[in-house]
Short mmCIF file of C-alpha atoms in Angstrom, two decimals:
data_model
loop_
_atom_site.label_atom_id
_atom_site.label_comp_id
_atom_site.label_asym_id
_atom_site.label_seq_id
_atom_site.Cartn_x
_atom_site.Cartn_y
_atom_site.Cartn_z
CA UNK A 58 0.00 0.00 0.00
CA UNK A 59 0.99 3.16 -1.02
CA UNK A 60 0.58 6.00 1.43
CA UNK A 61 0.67 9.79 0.32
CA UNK A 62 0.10 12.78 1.82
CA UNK A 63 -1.18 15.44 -0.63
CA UNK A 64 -2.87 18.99 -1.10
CA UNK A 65 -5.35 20.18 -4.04
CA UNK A 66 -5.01 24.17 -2.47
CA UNK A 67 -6.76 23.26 0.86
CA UNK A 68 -5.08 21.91 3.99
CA UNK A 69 -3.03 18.20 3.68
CA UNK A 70 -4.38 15.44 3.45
CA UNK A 71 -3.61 11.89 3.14
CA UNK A 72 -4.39 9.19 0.70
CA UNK A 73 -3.69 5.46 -0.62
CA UNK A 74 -2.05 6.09 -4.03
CA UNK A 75 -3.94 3.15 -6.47
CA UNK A 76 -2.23 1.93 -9.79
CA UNK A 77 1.10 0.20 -11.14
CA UNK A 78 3.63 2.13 -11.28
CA UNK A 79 6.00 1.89 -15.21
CA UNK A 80 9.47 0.79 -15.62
CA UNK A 81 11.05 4.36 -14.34
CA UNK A 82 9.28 4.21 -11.47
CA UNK A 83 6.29 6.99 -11.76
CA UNK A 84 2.60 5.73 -11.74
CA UNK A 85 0.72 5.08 -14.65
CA UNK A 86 -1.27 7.50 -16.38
CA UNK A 87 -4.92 5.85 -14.53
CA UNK A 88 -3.66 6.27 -11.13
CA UNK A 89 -5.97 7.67 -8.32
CA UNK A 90 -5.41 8.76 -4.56
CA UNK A 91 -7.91 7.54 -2.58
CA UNK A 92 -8.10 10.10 0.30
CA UNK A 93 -7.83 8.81 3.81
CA UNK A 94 -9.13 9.90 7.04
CA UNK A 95 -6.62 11.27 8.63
CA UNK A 96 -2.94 9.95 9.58
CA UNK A 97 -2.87 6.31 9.19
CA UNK A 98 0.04 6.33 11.95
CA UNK A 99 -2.56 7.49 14.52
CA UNK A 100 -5.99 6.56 13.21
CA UNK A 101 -4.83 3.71 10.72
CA UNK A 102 -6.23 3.23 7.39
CA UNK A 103 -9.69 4.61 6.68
CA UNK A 104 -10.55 4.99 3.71
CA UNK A 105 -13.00 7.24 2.65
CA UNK A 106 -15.56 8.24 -0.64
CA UNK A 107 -13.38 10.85 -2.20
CA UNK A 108 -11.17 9.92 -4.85
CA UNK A 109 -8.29 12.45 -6.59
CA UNK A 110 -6.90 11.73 -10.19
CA UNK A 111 -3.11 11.96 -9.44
CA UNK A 112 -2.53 14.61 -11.45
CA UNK A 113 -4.67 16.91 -10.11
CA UNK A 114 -2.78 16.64 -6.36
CA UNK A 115 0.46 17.93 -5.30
CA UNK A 116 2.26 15.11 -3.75
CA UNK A 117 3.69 16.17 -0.27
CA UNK A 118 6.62 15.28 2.09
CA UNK A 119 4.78 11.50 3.08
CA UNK A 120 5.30 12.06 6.48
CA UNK A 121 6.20 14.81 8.89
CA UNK A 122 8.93 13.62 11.76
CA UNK A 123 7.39 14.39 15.12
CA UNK A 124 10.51 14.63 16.81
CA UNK A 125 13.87 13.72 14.47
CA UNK A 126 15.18 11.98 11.55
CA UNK A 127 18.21 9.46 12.54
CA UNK A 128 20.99 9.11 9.86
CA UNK A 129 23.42 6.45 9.64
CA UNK A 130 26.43 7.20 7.94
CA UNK A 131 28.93 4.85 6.14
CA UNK A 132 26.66 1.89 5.65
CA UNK A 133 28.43 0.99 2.35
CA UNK A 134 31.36 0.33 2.47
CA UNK A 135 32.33 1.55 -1.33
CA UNK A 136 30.88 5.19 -0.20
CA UNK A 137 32.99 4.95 3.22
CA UNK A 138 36.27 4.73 0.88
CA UNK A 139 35.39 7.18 -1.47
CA UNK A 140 35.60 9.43 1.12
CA UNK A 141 38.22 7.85 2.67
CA UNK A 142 37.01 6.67 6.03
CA UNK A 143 37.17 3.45 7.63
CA UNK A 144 34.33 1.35 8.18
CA UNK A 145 32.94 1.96 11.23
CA UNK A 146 32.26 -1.00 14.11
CA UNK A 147 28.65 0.23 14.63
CA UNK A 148 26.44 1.80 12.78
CA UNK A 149 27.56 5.64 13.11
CA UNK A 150 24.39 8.20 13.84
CA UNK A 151 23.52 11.92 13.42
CA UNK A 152 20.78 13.50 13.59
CA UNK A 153 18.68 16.20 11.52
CA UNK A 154 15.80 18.29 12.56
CA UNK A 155 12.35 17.63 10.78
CA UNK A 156 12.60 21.19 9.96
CA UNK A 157 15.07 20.00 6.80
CA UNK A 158 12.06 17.87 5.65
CA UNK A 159 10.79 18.41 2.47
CA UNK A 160 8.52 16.76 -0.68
CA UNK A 161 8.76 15.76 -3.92
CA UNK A 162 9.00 18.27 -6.22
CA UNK A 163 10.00 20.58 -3.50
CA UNK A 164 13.21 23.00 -3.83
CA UNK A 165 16.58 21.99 -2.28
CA UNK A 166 17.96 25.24 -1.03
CA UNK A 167 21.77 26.21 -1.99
CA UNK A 168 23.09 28.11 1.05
CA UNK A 169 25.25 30.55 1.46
CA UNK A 170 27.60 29.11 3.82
CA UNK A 171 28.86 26.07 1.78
CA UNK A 172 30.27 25.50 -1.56
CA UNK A 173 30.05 21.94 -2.17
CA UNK A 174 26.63 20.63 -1.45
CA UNK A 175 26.16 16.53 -1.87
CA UNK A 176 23.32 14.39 -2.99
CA UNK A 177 23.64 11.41 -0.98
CA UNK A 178 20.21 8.47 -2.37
CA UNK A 179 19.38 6.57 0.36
CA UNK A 180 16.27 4.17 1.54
CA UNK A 181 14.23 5.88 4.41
CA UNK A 182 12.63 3.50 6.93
CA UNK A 183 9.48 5.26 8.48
CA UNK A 184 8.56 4.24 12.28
CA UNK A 185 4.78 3.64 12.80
CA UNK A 186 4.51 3.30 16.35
CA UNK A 187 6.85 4.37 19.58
CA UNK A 188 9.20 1.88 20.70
CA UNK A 189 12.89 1.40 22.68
CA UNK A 190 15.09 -1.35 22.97
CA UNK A 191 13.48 -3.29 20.17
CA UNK A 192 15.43 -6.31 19.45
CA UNK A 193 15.98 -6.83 15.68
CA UNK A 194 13.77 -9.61 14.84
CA UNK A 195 11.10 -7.98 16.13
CA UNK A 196 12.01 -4.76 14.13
CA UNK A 197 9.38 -5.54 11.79
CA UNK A 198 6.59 -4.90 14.37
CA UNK A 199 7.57 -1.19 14.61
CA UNK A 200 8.63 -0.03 10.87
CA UNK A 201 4.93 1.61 9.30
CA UNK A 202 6.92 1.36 5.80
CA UNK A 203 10.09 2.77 3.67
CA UNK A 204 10.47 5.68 1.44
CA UNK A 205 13.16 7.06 -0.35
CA UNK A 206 15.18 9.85 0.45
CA UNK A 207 18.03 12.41 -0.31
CA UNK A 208 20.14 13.26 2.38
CA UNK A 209 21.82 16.92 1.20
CA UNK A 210 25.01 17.59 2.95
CA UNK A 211 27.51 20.40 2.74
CA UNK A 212 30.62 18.35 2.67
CA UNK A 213 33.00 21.63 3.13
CA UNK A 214 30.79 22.24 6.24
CA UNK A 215 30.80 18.62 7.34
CA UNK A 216 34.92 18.66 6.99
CA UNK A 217 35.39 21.67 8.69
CA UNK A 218 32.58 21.95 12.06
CA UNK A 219 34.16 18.69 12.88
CA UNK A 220 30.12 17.51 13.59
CA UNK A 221 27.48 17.27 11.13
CA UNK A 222 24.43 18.97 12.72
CA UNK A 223 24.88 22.18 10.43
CA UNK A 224 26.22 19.65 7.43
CA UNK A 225 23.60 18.02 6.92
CA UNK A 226 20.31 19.71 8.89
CA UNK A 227 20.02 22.94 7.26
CA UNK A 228 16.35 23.68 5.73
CA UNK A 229 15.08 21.55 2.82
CA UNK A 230 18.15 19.03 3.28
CA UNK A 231 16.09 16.25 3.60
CA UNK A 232 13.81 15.58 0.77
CA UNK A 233 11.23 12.77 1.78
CA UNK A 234 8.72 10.86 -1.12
CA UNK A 235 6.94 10.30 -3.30
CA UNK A 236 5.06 7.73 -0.63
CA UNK A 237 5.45 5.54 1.88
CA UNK A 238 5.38 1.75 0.85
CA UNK A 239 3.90 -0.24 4.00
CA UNK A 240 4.07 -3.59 1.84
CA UNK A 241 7.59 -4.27 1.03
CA UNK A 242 9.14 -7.07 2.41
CA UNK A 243 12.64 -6.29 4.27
CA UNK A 244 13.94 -9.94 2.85
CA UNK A 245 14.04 -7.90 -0.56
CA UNK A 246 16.16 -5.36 1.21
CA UNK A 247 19.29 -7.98 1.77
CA UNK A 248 18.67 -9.57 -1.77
CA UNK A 249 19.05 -6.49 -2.97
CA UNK A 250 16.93 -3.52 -4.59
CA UNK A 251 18.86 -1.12 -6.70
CA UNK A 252 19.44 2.45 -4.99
CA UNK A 253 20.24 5.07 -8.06
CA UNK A 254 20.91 8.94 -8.35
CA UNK A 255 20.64 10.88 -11.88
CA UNK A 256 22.03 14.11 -11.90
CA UNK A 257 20.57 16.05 -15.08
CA UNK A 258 19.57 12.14 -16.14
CA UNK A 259 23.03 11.37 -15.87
CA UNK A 260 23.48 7.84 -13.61
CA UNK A 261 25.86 8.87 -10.74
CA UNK A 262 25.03 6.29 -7.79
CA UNK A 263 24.03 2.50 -8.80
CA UNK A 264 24.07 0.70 -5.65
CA UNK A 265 21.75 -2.01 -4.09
CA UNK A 266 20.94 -2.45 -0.46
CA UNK A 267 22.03 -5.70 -0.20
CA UNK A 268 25.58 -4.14 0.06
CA UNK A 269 24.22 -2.16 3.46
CA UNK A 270 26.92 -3.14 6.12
CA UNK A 271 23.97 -2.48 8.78
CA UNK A 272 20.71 -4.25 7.28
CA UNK A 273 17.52 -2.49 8.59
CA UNK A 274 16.54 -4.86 11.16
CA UNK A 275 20.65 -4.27 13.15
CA UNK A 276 19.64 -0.67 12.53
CA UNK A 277 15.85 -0.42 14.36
CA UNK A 278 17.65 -2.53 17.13
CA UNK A 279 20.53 -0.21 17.72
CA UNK A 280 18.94 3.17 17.08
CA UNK A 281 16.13 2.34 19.53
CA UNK A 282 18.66 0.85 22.03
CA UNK A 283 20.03 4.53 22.31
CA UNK A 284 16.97 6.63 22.03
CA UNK A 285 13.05 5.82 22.10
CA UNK A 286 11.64 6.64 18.46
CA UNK A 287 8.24 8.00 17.83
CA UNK A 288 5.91 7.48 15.37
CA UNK A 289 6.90 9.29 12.26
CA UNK A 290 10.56 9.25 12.91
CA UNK A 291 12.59 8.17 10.12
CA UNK A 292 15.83 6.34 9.95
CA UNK A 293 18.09 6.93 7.06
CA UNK A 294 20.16 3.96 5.92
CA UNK A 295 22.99 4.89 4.48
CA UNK A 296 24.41 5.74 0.55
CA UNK A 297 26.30 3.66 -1.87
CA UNK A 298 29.08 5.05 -3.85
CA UNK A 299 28.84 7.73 -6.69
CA UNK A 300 28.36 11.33 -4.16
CA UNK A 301 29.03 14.44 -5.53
CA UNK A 302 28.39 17.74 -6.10
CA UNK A 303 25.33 19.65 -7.40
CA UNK A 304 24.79 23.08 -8.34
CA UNK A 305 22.45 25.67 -8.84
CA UNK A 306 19.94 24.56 -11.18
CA UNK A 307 20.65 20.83 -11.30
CA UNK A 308 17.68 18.32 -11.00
CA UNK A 309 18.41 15.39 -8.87
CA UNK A 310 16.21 11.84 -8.88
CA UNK A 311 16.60 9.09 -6.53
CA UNK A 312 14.83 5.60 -7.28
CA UNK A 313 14.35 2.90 -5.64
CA UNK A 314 13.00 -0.56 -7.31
CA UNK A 315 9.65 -0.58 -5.41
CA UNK A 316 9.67 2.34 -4.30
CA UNK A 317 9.50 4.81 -7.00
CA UNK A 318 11.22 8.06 -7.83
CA UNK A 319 11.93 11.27 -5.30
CA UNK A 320 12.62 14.46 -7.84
CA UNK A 321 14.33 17.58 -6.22
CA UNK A 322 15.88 20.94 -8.30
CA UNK A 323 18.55 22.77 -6.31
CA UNK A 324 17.78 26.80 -6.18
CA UNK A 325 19.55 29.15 -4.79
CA UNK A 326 18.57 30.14 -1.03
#
């Protein structure tokens, strides 16, 4: 099931997005939202009589963090030595604020403190109910569903400030969507589903998440061992190799197989 959260010009809403979607990822022509009533993470799935062609919606951030997004960093180990780290023994954490939450189709905002700004393509994992100290075979039991997403960092900034809150949590540096698949099975996760970035429709990242050091499951288990997550909160699982800069102008697109296509342009601040 695919979960969306949408406007036509009034206030948000959420729906069930209906349809196949085509071989790059974006649904078919005949697809409908179905609208919903209210957030399924707090009053489940009820559906109700209203029904929106998709084109005639503006597709949203799928879900709003109610208190942080967690970021793992180096979870493939072909990014970790392009940048030329060493793996690390545990998954490594930050943090950014839901403020840097944004939607498809949104703007990713070039600031004027950095001068090397990073896509990084990653799979999202969105929590659907509060938890702590969940053990990771039962991390099923607390994930509501993936997305994809694009964590933006200012690699100058994340060199220099020797942490990576202002790196990587500035406004809009976090681009969430197009929906939230509840479905998926996490098995498909360590066979593998292919994680690419086009820059300008140029391939730049072609990685699968079977090569995650950290599955999903090792990362529920230790993220919630060190804080209690909420639901909402989102856990972002890492980025295969191919980073790099993007500039003023430049359209980026991470896919995932299953999961569709999250579209961002980069404008200046």
């Amino acid at each position: 099931m695919r979960i969306v959260r949408f406007t036509t010009g009034d206030e948000p809403s959420y729906g069930v997005l209906t349809g196949e979607l085509d071989e790059f990822g974006q649904p078919e022509e005949d697809a409908v939202v179905v609208a919903l009533a209210g957030d399924p993470l707090y009053v489940g799935i009820k559906l109700l009589d209203t029904e929106h062609r998709l084109e005639d919606v503006r597709l949203l951030a799928p879900v709003l963090p109610r208190s942080k997004v967690v970021g793992i960093g180096r979870n493939y180990a072909a990014h970790a030595a392009e940048l030329g780290h060493d793996l690390p023994a545990e998954p490594l954490m930050f943090l950014k604020p839901n403020t840097s939450v944004v939607g498809p189709g949104d703007p990713v905002y070039y600031p004027r403190q950095t001068s090397d700004l990073h896509y990084e393509g990653e799979l999202a994992v969105v929590i659907g109910r509060i938890c702590r100290d969940i053990p990771a075979e039962q991390a099923t039991d607390v994930i509501h569903g993936y997305t994809i997403a694009n964590d933006v960092t200012a690699r100058d900034l994340q060199r220099s400030d020797g942490q990576w809150a202002r790196a990587k949590g500035m406004d809009s540096f976090c681009p969430l969507g197009p929906w939230v698949e509840t479905d998926l099975d996490p098995v498909r996760f360590t066979e593998g589903l292919k994680v690419q970035t086009h820059l300008n429709g140029d391939l730049k990242q072609d990685g699968t998440t079977a090569d995650m050091i950290f599955d999903v499951p090792a990362l529920v288990a230790h993220v919630s061992a060190a804080m209690t997550l909420l639901p909402g909160d989102v856990i972002l699982t890492g980025t295969p190799e191919g980073v790099g800069p993007m500039e003023v102008g430049d359209e980026v697109e991470v896919s995932i197989e299953g999961l569709g296509t999250l579209t961002n342009k980069v404008v200046r601040r």
